């Protein structure tokens, strides 16, 4: 395969730490400001997430930040960790957790969220070069991950949920272009996490994913022997090609919409789209 990766800041490296944390703070502030500015009617508006109104989005972001604080302390103390619960249960479990905050006064929820978010960001700020990729932090859904992944998960959350909030509040819905570009490599990881091997029995596909990012970017995704692998670069032969504007790629992987366009064998296109569960 021919590598055509564009130049982007590699936030998995310590040199990219400031970029990732800047984007997290930027996207968080957008989320927070929209929820603060929402009218009481908008606070109860339905979001694209079936289980959630706008108020539940605030509950989810609070629940996530609070959980991350615990993960960091759990790791610092060397406390035991449970077996990862897996992402199939993630969506429903977090959906219910977010709704539990409906009984809490709106402005208290937002106050708690801002306090927990700032404390969480301070944990990210304090990570040293050695810790950025070398420290493993517990995560009950996916298992221990490098510390930078905890920050990357938050950028995914804020960036995509900002799209959800904009849709719910009747605003122009989009994912920030720099955040979307930064998240591209992580989206392939999410694709792999959400892959349903039981749906891929007997499937042998090579997919070219073309993304209009800061350059003309191609990735090869292969489904074979009940597994999904990915690598940067254009495949020598592809059964189908999926082409995306960068921000639509993020939304497509999160199954918010069926973005971009697809060419090639229609059977391969249809089969590939059905190989993933929703979180």
CSV table of C-alpha atoms in Angstrom, one decimal:
chain,number,residue,atom,x,y,z
A,1,UNK,CA,0.0,0.0,0.0
A,2,UNK,CA,1.1,3.6,-0.7
A,3,UNK,CA,1.3,5.9,2.4
A,4,UNK,CA,-0.5,9.2,1.9
A,5,UNK,CA,-0.9,10.4,5.4
A,6,UNK,CA,-1.2,14.2,5.8
A,7,UNK,CA,0.8,16.2,8.2
A,8,UNK,CA,-1.1,16.5,11.5
A,9,UNK,CA,0.0,16.9,15.1
A,10,UNK,CA,0.5,13.4,16.6
A,11,UNK,CA,-1.2,13.7,19.9
A,12,UNK,CA,-0.1,10.3,21.0
A,13,UNK,CA,3.3,11.8,21.4
A,14,UNK,CA,4.2,14.2,24.3
A,15,UNK,CA,5.0,16.9,21.7
A,16,UNK,CA,1.3,16.9,20.8
A,17,UNK,CA,0.0,17.2,24.4
A,18,UNK,CA,-0.6,20.9,24.3
A,19,UNK,CA,-2.5,20.6,21.1
A,20,UNK,CA,-4.8,17.9,22.5
A,21,UNK,CA,-5.5,19.6,25.8
A,22,UNK,CA,-6.1,22.9,24.0
A,23,UNK,CA,-8.7,21.2,21.8
A,24,UNK,CA,-10.3,19.5,24.7
A,25,UNK,CA,-10.7,22.8,26.6
A,26,UNK,CA,-12.0,24.5,23.5
A,27,UNK,CA,-14.6,21.8,22.7
A,28,UNK,CA,-15.7,21.5,26.4
A,29,UNK,CA,-16.2,25.3,26.6
A,30,UNK,CA,-18.5,25.2,23.6
A,31,UNK,CA,-20.5,22.4,25.2
A,32,UNK,CA,-20.8,24.2,28.5
A,33,UNK,CA,-21.7,27.5,27.0
A,34,UNK,CA,-24.5,26.0,24.9
A,35,UNK,CA,-26.0,24.3,27.9
A,36,UNK,CA,-25.8,27.4,30.0
A,37,UNK,CA,-27.4,29.5,27.3
A,38,UNK,CA,-30.2,27.0,26.7
A,39,UNK,CA,-33.7,28.1,27.6
A,40,UNK,CA,-35.7,25.9,30.0
A,41,UNK,CA,-37.6,24.6,27.0
A,42,UNK,CA,-34.3,23.8,25.2
A,43,UNK,CA,-33.0,22.2,28.3
A,44,UNK,CA,-35.6,19.5,27.7
A,45,UNK,CA,-35.1,19.3,23.9
A,46,UNK,CA,-34.5,15.9,22.4
A,47,UNK,CA,-31.0,15.2,21.1
A,48,UNK,CA,-29.9,12.8,18.3
A,49,UNK,CA,-29.1,10.3,21.1
A,50,UNK,CA,-32.4,8.4,21.6
A,51,UNK,CA,-32.2,8.3,25.4
A,52,UNK,CA,-31.1,11.8,26.0
A,53,UNK,CA,-32.5,15.3,26.2
A,54,UNK,CA,-30.1,18.3,26.4
A,55,UNK,CA,-30.2,18.0,30.2
A,56,UNK,CA,-29.0,14.4,29.9
A,57,UNK,CA,-26.1,15.5,27.8
A,58,UNK,CA,-25.0,17.6,30.8
A,59,UNK,CA,-25.5,14.6,33.1
A,60,UNK,CA,-23.4,12.4,30.8
A,61,UNK,CA,-20.5,14.9,30.6
A,62,UNK,CA,-20.6,15.2,34.4
A,63,UNK,CA,-20.8,11.4,34.8
A,64,UNK,CA,-17.8,10.9,32.5
A,65,UNK,CA,-15.6,13.6,34.1
A,66,UNK,CA,-16.4,12.3,37.6
A,67,UNK,CA,-15.6,8.8,36.4
A,68,UNK,CA,-12.3,9.8,34.9
A,69,UNK,CA,-11.2,11.5,38.2
A,70,UNK,CA,-11.8,8.1,39.9
A,71,UNK,CA,-9.9,6.2,37.2
A,72,UNK,CA,-6.8,8.4,37.7
A,73,UNK,CA,-6.9,8.0,41.5
A,74,UNK,CA,-7.6,4.3,41.2
A,75,UNK,CA,-4.4,4.0,39.1
A,76,UNK,CA,-2.4,6.3,41.4
A,77,UNK,CA,-3.2,4.1,44.4
A,78,UNK,CA,-2.6,0.9,42.5
A,79,UNK,CA,-6.1,-0.3,43.5
A,80,UNK,CA,-7.4,-3.5,41.9
A,81,UNK,CA,-9.3,-3.2,38.6
A,82,UNK,CA,-12.3,-5.2,37.4
A,83,UNK,CA,-12.4,-7.1,34.1
A,84,UNK,CA,-13.3,-4.7,31.2
A,85,UNK,CA,-17.1,-4.7,30.7
A,86,UNK,CA,-16.7,-4.1,26.9
A,87,UNK,CA,-18.3,-1.5,24.7
A,88,UNK,CA,-21.5,-3.4,23.9
A,89,UNK,CA,-22.9,-2.5,27.3
A,90,UNK,CA,-21.5,1.0,27.2
A,91,UNK,CA,-24.2,2.9,25.4
A,92,UNK,CA,-27.2,1.7,27.5
A,93,UNK,CA,-25.3,1.9,30.8
A,94,UNK,CA,-24.1,5.5,30.2
A,95,UNK,CA,-27.5,6.4,28.8
A,96,UNK,CA,-29.1,5.4,32.1
A,97,UNK,CA,-26.4,7.0,34.2
A,98,UNK,CA,-26.8,10.4,32.5
A,99,UNK,CA,-30.6,10.3,33.2
A,100,UNK,CA,-30.0,9.8,36.9
A,101,UNK,CA,-29.1,13.5,37.1
A,102,UNK,CA,-32.6,14.6,36.1
A,103,UNK,CA,-33.5,14.7,39.8
A,104,UNK,CA,-30.7,17.3,40.4
A,105,UNK,CA,-31.3,21.0,40.0
A,106,UNK,CA,-30.1,22.1,36.6
A,107,UNK,CA,-27.6,24.7,37.8
A,108,UNK,CA,-26.2,22.4,40.3
A,109,UNK,CA,-25.5,19.8,37.5
A,110,UNK,CA,-23.8,22.5,35.5
A,111,UNK,CA,-21.8,23.7,38.5
A,112,UNK,CA,-20.7,20.1,39.3
A,113,UNK,CA,-19.8,19.6,35.6
A,114,UNK,CA,-17.6,22.7,35.5
A,115,UNK,CA,-15.8,21.8,38.7
A,116,UNK,CA,-15.2,18.2,37.7
A,117,UNK,CA,-14.1,19.1,34.2
A,118,UNK,CA,-11.5,21.7,35.5
A,119,UNK,CA,-10.1,19.1,37.9
A,120,UNK,CA,-9.9,16.5,35.2
A,121,UNK,CA,-8.1,19.0,32.8
A,122,UNK,CA,-5.6,19.6,35.6
A,123,UNK,CA,-4.8,15.9,35.7
A,124,UNK,CA,-4.1,16.0,32.0
A,125,UNK,CA,-2.0,19.2,32.4
A,126,UNK,CA,0.2,17.5,35.0
A,127,UNK,CA,1.1,14.4,32.9
A,128,UNK,CA,4.8,14.2,32.3
A,129,UNK,CA,6.5,13.1,29.2
A,130,UNK,CA,7.1,9.7,30.7
A,131,UNK,CA,3.5,9.4,31.8
A,132,UNK,CA,1.8,10.6,28.6
A,133,UNK,CA,2.2,7.3,26.8
A,134,UNK,CA,3.8,5.2,29.6
A,135,UNK,CA,1.3,5.5,32.4
A,136,UNK,CA,-1.7,3.1,32.2
A,137,UNK,CA,-5.0,4.4,33.5
A,138,UNK,CA,-7.9,2.0,34.4
A,139,UNK,CA,-11.0,2.2,32.2
A,140,UNK,CA,-13.9,0.0,33.2
A,141,UNK,CA,-15.2,-0.4,29.6
A,142,UNK,CA,-12.1,-1.0,27.6
A,143,UNK,CA,-9.5,-1.8,30.2
A,144,UNK,CA,-6.2,0.1,31.0
A,145,UNK,CA,-5.2,2.6,28.4
A,146,UNK,CA,-2.2,5.0,28.0
A,147,UNK,CA,-2.9,8.3,29.7
A,148,UNK,CA,-3.1,10.2,26.4
A,149,UNK,CA,-6.1,8.0,25.5
A,150,UNK,CA,-8.1,9.3,28.4
A,151,UNK,CA,-7.6,12.8,26.9
A,152,UNK,CA,-8.4,11.6,23.4
A,153,UNK,CA,-11.6,10.0,24.7
A,154,UNK,CA,-12.7,13.3,26.1
A,155,UNK,CA,-12.0,15.1,22.8
A,156,UNK,CA,-14.2,12.5,21.0
A,157,UNK,CA,-17.0,13.0,23.6
A,158,UNK,CA,-17.0,16.8,23.4
A,159,UNK,CA,-16.6,17.1,19.6
A,160,UNK,CA,-19.4,14.7,18.7
A,161,UNK,CA,-21.7,15.7,21.5
A,162,UNK,CA,-21.3,19.4,20.4
A,163,UNK,CA,-22.8,18.2,17.1
A,164,UNK,CA,-25.6,16.6,19.1
A,165,UNK,CA,-26.2,19.8,21.1
A,166,UNK,CA,-26.2,22.0,18.0
A,167,UNK,CA,-28.8,19.7,16.4
A,168,UNK,CA,-31.0,19.7,19.5
A,169,UNK,CA,-30.8,23.5,19.9
A,170,UNK,CA,-31.6,24.2,16.3
A,171,UNK,CA,-28.1,25.5,15.4
A,172,UNK,CA,-26.0,24.7,12.4
A,173,UNK,CA,-24.5,21.3,13.3
A,174,UNK,CA,-20.8,20.5,12.6
A,175,UNK,CA,-17.7,19.0,14.2
A,176,UNK,CA,-14.8,21.4,14.6
A,177,UNK,CA,-12.4,20.9,11.7
A,178,UNK,CA,-9.2,20.8,13.7
A,179,UNK,CA,-10.7,18.4,16.2
A,180,UNK,CA,-12.1,16.2,13.5
A,181,UNK,CA,-8.7,16.0,11.7
A,182,UNK,CA,-6.9,15.2,15.0
A,183,UNK,CA,-9.4,12.4,15.8
A,184,UNK,CA,-9.1,10.6,12.4
A,185,UNK,CA,-6.6,7.9,13.6
A,186,UNK,CA,-8.7,7.4,16.8
A,187,UNK,CA,-11.8,6.8,14.7
A,188,UNK,CA,-10.3,3.7,13.2
A,189,UNK,CA,-9.7,2.5,16.7
A,190,UNK,CA,-13.3,3.2,17.6
A,191,UNK,CA,-14.3,1.3,14.4
A,192,UNK,CA,-12.4,-1.7,15.6
A,193,UNK,CA,-13.9,-1.5,19.1
A,194,UNK,CA,-17.4,-1.4,17.6
A,195,UNK,CA,-16.8,-4.3,15.2
A,196,UNK,CA,-19.2,-7.2,15.6
A,197,UNK,CA,-17.2,-10.4,14.6
A,198,UNK,CA,-20.3,-12.6,14.7
A,199,UNK,CA,-21.6,-10.5,11.7
A,200,UNK,CA,-18.4,-11.0,9.8
A,201,UNK,CA,-18.4,-14.8,9.5
A,202,UNK,CA,-17.1,-15.7,6.0
A,203,UNK,CA,-16.5,-12.0,5.1
A,204,UNK,CA,-13.3,-11.1,3.3
A,205,UNK,CA,-13.2,-7.4,2.4
A,206,UNK,CA,-10.6,-4.8,1.7
A,207,UNK,CA,-11.9,-1.3,2.0
A,208,UNK,CA,-10.2,2.0,0.9
A,209,UNK,CA,-11.3,4.8,3.2
A,210,UNK,CA,-10.5,8.2,1.6
A,211,UNK,CA,-10.8,11.2,3.9
A,212,UNK,CA,-10.5,14.8,2.9
A,213,UNK,CA,-8.4,16.0,5.9
A,214,UNK,CA,-5.5,18.4,6.0
A,215,UNK,CA,-4.3,16.3,3.0
A,216,UNK,CA,-5.6,13.6,0.6
A,217,UNK,CA,-5.7,10.8,3.1
A,218,UNK,CA,-6.3,7.1,2.5
A,219,UNK,CA,-6.5,4.2,5.0
A,220,UNK,CA,-6.9,0.5,4.3
A,221,UNK,CA,-9.4,-1.5,6.4
A,222,UNK,CA,-9.4,-5.2,6.1
A,223,UNK,CA,-12.1,-7.6,7.3
A,224,UNK,CA,-10.9,-11.2,7.4
A,225,UNK,CA,-11.2,-14.3,9.6
A,226,UNK,CA,-13.7,-12.6,11.9
A,227,UNK,CA,-11.4,-9.6,12.6
A,228,UNK,CA,-10.9,-6.0,11.5
A,229,UNK,CA,-7.5,-4.4,11.0
A,230,UNK,CA,-6.6,-1.0,9.7
A,231,UNK,CA,-3.4,0.8,8.5
A,232,UNK,CA,-2.6,4.1,6.8
A,233,UNK,CA,-2.2,4.0,3.0
A,234,UNK,CA,-4.1,3.1,-0.1
A,235,UNK,CA,-4.7,-0.6,-0.7
A,236,UNK,CA,-3.5,-2.2,-3.9
A,237,UNK,CA,-7.0,-3.6,-4.5
A,238,UNK,CA,-10.2,-2.5,-2.8
A,239,UNK,CA,-13.6,-4.1,-2.9
A,240,UNK,CA,-15.1,-0.7,-2.2
A,241,UNK,CA,-14.0,2.9,-1.5
A,242,UNK,CA,-15.7,5.1,1.1
A,243,UNK,CA,-14.9,8.9,0.7
A,244,UNK,CA,-15.6,11.4,3.5
A,245,UNK,CA,-15.3,15.0,4.4
A,246,UNK,CA,-13.3,14.9,7.6
A,247,UNK,CA,-16.0,15.9,10.0
A,248,UNK,CA,-18.5,13.5,8.4
A,249,UNK,CA,-16.1,10.6,8.9
A,250,UNK,CA,-16.3,11.1,12.7
A,251,UNK,CA,-20.1,11.3,12.6
A,252,UNK,CA,-20.3,8.2,10.4
A,253,UNK,CA,-18.1,6.1,12.7
A,254,UNK,CA,-20.3,7.2,15.6
A,255,UNK,CA,-23.3,6.3,13.5
A,256,UNK,CA,-24.9,9.7,13.8
A,257,UNK,CA,-25.3,9.8,10.0
A,258,UNK,CA,-24.3,7.9,6.9
A,259,UNK,CA,-21.8,10.3,5.7
A,260,UNK,CA,-19.7,10.6,2.5
A,261,UNK,CA,-20.1,8.5,-0.5
A,262,UNK,CA,-19.3,4.9,-1.5
A,263,UNK,CA,-18.2,3.4,-4.8
A,264,UNK,CA,-17.3,-0.1,-5.8
A,265,UNK,CA,-19.1,-3.4,-5.3
A,266,UNK,CA,-22.5,-2.7,-3.8
A,267,UNK,CA,-22.6,-6.0,-1.9
A,268,UNK,CA,-19.3,-5.1,-0.3
A,269,UNK,CA,-20.6,-1.6,0.6
A,270,UNK,CA,-23.7,-3.0,2.2
A,271,UNK,CA,-21.9,-5.8,4.1
A,272,UNK,CA,-19.3,-3.4,5.5
A,273,UNK,CA,-21.8,-1.0,6.8
A,274,UNK,CA,-23.6,-3.7,8.8
A,275,UNK,CA,-20.5,-5.0,10.7
A,276,UNK,CA,-20.7,-2.6,13.6
A,277,UNK,CA,-22.8,-2.2,16.8
A,278,UNK,CA,-23.8,1.2,18.1
A,279,UNK,CA,-22.5,2.8,21.3
